[in-house]
Coordinates of C-alpha atoms in Angstrom, one line a residue:
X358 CA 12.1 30.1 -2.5
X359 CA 10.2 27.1 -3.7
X360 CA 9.9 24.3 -1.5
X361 CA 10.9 20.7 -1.9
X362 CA 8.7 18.3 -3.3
X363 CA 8.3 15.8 -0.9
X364 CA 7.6 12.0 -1.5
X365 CA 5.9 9.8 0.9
X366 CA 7.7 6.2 -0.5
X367 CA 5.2 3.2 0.2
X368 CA 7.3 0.2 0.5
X369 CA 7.6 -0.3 -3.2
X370 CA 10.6 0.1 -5.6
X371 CA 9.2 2.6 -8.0
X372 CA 10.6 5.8 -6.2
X373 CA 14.1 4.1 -5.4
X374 CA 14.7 3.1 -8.9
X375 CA 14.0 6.7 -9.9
X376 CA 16.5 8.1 -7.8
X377 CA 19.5 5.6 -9.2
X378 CA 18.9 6.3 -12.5
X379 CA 18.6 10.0 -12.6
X380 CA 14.8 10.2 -13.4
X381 CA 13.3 12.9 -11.1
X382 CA 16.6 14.7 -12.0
X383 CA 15.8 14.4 -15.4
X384 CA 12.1 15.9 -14.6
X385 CA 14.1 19.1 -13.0
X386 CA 11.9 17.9 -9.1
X387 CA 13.7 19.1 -6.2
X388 CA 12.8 16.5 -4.2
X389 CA 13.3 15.0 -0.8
X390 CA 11.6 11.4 0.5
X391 CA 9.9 11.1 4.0
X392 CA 8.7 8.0 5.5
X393 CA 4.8 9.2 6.4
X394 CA 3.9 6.1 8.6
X395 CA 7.9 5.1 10.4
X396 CA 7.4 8.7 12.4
X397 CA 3.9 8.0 13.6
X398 CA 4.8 4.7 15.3
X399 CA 4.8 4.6 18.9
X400 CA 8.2 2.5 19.6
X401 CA 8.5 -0.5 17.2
X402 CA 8.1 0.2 13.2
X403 CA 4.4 0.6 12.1
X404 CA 3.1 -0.2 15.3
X405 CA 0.6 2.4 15.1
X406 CA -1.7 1.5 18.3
X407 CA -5.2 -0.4 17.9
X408 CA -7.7 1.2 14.8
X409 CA -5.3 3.0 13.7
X410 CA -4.6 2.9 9.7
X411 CA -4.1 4.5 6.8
X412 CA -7.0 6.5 6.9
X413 CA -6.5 7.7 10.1
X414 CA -2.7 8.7 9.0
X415 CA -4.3 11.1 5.8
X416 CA -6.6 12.4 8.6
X417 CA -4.6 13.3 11.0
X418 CA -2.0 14.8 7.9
X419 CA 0.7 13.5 5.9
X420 CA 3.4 15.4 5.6
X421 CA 4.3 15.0 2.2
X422 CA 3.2 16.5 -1.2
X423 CA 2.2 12.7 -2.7
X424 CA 1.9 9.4 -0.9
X425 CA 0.2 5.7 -1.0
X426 CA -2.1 3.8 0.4
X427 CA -4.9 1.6 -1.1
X428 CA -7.4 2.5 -3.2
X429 CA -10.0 2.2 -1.3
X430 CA -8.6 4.6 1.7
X431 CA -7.6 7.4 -0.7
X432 CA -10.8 7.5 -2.4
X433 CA -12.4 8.0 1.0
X434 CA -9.9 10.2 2.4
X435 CA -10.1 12.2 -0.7
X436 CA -13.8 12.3 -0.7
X437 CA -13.1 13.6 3.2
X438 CA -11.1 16.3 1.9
X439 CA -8.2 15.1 2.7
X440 CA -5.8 15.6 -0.3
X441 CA -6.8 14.7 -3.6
X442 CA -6.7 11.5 -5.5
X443 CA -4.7 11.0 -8.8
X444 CA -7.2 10.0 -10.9
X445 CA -4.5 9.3 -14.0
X446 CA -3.3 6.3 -12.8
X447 CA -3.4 3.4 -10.1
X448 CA -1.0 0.5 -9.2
X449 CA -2.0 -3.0 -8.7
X450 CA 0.3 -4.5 -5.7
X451 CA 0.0 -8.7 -4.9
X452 CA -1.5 -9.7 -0.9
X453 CA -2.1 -12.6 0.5
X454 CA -3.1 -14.0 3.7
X455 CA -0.1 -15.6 5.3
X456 CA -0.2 -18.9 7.9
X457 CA 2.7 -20.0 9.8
X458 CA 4.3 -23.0 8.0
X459 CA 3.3 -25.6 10.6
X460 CA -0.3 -24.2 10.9
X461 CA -3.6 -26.1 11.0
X462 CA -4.8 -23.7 8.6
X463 CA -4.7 -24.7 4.9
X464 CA -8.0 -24.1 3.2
X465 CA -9.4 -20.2 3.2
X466 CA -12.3 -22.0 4.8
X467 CA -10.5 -22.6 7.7
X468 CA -10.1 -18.9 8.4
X469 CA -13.8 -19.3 9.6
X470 CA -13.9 -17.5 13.3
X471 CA -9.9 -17.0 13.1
X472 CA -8.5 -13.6 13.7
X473 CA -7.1 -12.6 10.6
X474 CA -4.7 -9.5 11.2
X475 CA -4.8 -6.7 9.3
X476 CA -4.4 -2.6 9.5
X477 CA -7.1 -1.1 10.0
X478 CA -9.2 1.1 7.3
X479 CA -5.9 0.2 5.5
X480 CA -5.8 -2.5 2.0
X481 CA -5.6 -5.4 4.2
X482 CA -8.8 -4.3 5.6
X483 CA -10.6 -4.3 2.7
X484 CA -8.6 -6.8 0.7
X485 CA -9.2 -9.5 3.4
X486 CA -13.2 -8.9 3.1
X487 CA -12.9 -9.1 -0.4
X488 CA -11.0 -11.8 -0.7
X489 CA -12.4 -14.0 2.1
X490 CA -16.2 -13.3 1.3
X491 CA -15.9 -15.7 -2.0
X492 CA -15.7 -18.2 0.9
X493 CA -17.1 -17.2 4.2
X494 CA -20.2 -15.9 5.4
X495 CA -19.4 -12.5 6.9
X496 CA -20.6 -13.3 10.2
X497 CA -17.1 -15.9 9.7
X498 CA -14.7 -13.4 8.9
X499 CA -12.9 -12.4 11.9
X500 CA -10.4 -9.8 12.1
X501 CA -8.0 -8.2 14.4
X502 CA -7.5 -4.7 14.1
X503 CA -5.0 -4.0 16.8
X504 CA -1.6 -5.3 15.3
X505 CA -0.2 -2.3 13.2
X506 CA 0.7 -1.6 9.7
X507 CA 2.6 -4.2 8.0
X508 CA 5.7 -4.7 9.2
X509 CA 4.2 -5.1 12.8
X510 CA 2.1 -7.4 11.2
X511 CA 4.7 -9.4 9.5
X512 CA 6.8 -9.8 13.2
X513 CA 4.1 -10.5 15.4
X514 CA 3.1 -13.6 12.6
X515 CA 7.0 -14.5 12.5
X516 CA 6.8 -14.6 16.2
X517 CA 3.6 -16.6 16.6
X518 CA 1.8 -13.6 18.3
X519 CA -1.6 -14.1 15.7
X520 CA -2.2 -17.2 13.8
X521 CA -2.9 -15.0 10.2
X522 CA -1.8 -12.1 8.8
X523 CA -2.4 -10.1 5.5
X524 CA 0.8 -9.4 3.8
X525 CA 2.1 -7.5 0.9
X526 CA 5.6 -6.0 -1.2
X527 CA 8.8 -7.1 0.5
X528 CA 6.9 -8.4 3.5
X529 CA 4.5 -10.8 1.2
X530 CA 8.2 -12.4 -0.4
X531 CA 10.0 -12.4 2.8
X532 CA 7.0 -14.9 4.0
X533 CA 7.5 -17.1 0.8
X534 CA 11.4 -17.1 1.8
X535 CA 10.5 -18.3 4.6
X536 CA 7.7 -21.1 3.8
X537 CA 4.8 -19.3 5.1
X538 CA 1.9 -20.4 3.5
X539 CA -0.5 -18.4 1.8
X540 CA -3.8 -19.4 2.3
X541 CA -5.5 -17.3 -0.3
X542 CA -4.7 -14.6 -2.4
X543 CA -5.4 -11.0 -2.2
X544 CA -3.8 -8.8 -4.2
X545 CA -5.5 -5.1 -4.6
X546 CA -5.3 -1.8 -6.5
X547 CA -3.2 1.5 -4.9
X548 CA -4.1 4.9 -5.5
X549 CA -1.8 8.2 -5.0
X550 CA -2.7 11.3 -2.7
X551 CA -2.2 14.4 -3.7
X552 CA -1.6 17.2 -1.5
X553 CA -4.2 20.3 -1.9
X554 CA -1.4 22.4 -2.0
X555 CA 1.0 20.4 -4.1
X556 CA 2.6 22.1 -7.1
X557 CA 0.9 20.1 -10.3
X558 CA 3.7 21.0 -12.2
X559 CA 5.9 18.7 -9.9
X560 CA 3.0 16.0 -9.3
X561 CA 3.5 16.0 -13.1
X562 CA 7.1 15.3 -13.4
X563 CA 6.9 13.1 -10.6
X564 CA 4.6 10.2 -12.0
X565 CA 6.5 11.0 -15.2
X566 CA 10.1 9.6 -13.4
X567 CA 7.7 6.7 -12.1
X568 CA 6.4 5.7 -15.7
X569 CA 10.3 5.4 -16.6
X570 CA 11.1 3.3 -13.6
X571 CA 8.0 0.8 -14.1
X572 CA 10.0 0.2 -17.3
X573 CA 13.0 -0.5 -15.8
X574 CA 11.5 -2.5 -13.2
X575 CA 8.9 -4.2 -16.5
X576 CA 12.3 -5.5 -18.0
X577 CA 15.0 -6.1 -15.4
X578 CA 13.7 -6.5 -11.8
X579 CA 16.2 -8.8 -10.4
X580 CA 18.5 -5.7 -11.0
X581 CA 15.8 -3.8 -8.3
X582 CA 14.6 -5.4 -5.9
X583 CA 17.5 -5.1 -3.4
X584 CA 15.8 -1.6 -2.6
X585 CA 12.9 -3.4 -0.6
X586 CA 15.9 -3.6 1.9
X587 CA 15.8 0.2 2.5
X588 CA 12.4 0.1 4.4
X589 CA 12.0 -3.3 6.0
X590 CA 12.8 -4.0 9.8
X591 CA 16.6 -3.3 11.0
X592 CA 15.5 -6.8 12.6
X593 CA 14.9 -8.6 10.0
X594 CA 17.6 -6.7 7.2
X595 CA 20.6 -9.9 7.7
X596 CA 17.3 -13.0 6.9
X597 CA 16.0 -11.0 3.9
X598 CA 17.1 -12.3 0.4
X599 CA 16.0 -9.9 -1.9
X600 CA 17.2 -12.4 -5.1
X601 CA 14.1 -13.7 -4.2
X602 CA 11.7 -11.7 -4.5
X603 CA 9.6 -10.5 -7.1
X604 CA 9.1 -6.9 -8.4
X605 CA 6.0 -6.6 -6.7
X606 CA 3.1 -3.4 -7.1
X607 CA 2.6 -2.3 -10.5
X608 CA 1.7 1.2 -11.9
X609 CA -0.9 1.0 -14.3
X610 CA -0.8 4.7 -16.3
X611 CA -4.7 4.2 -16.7
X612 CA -7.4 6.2 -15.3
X613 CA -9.0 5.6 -12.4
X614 CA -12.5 6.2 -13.5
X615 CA -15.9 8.4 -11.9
X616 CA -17.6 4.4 -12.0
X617 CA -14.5 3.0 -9.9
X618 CA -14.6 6.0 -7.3
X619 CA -18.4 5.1 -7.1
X620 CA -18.8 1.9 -7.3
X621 CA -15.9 1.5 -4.2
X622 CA -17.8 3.9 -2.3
X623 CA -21.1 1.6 -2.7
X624 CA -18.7 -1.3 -2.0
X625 CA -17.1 -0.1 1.7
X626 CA -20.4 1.1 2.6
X627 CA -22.4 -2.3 2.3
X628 CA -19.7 -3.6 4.5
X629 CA -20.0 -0.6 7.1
X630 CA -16.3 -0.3 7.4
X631 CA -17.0 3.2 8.4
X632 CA -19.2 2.3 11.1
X633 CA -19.2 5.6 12.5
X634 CA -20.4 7.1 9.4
X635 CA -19.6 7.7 5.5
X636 CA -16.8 10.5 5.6
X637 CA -16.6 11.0 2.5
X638 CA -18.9 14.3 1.1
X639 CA -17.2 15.5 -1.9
X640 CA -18.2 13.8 -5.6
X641 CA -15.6 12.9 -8.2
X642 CA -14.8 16.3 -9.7
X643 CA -13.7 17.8 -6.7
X644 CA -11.9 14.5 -5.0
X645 CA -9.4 13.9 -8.0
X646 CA -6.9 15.4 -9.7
X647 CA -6.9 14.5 -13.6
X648 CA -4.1 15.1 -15.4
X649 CA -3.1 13.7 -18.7
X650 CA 0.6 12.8 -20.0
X651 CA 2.4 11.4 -16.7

């Protein structure tokens, strides 16, 4: 008996819309969706324990057929072996670096020496750097590594526990609800992980649900984004107002090219944010998956 495709959802609206409207039912995918990062906390939600990302997460084994994370992670994961990157797309998600309201902080040059908190080998990792090196020398940028994924992230900020915190989908709108500032933008591109034993044939009918549900999403968000309320915090579920909020990461059906995979590669290693050593040993042809018409 075949098994169920299973979905690792990533905070995002895409795979939620596709269930409502019928999309993945359309495709013919048995289908089931399993939070990969809830069931590795230890006790609160993505509190994951110090150094401990989204790399570590695809090392240590998703269960799940196709999952999320940031570009930059997947390509090295990928290039680890672990799983395989869909090269036939990527997604584009907004990020910032939030501030309490009443902070001292106002100009990105004020981050200088401040703890920024983000998860660790995870898109706030690298997005901070990236965004932040446009104004600090590196020997400024400070980060903490020891706060979680992004929900822990969000809650510690909310309850003055750091004094900055990268941010992004429901999280990154729930801080604008409530008048956190954003110091400095720093959105980034997502890539999707393929299991090596995935069935194609159901990768396939899966990003073909997801092209339908960017649509939706494309031309009627507000009707949407009352789904970001399905993964965020019991704690926080009665502040939230979703009305608010935007329709945050975007699926861009374009590839995601042997120069990007590359040049990424040559960018996390002049930054040694693998300071134990480049993990990743396999080149572009065996890392991705390619496959046209999703």
């Amino acid at each position: 008996m075949k098994k169920k495709f299973v979905i690792g959802p990533h905070m995002r609206l895409h795979e939620w819309v596709a269930v409502e409207k019928g999309y993945f039912a359309d495709e013919g995918l048995d289908y089931e969706l399993k939070d990969q990062l809830t069931a590795m906390a230890k006790g609160r939600v993505h509190d994951l324990g110090d150094r401990v990302g989204a790399y570590q997460t695809f090392e240590k084994g998703r269960d799940s057929d196709v999952s999320c994370a940031c570009h930059w992670t997947v390509n090295m994961a990928a290039g680890a072996g672990h799983g395989k990157l869909y090269a036939a797309a990527y997604s584009v998600s907004p990020c910032g670096i939030f501030v309490a309201p009443d902070s001292g902080i106002h100009e990105p040059e004020d981050l200088a020496g401040v703890p920024v908190s983000v998860g660790y080998q995870s898109g706030s990792h690298y997005s901070t750097i990236q965004a932040l090196e446009q104004f600090l020398d590196p020997a400024d940028i400070k980060l903490s590594f020891a706060d979680g994924l992004i929900f822990r992230r969000m809650e510690l900020l909310i309850d003055g526990e750091v004094s900055a915190a990268s941010l992004f989908s429901g999280a990154y709108y729930f801080m604008e609800q409530l008048g956190y500032r954003k110091v400095v933008d720093s959105s980034f591109m997502m890539a999707s992980m393929v299991a090596e034993d995935a069935d194609l044939e159901d990768v396939q009918k899966y990003f073909r649900a997801l092209r339908r549900a960017q649509a939706d999403i494309d031309l009627r968000p507000e009707l949407y984004t009352h789904y970001y309320r399905n993964e965020f915090p019991e704690r926080f579920r009665d502040r939230i107002d979703t009305r608010r909020f935007g329709p945050g990461e975007r699926i861009v059906f374009e590839p995601y090219t042997r120069e990007v995979f590359e040049s990424s590669q040559q960018w996390i290693a002049e930054r040694d944010i693998f300071p134990e050593g480049d993990p990743a040993v396999r080149a572009y042809d065996e890392a991705v998956v390619f496959m046209s018409g999703g």
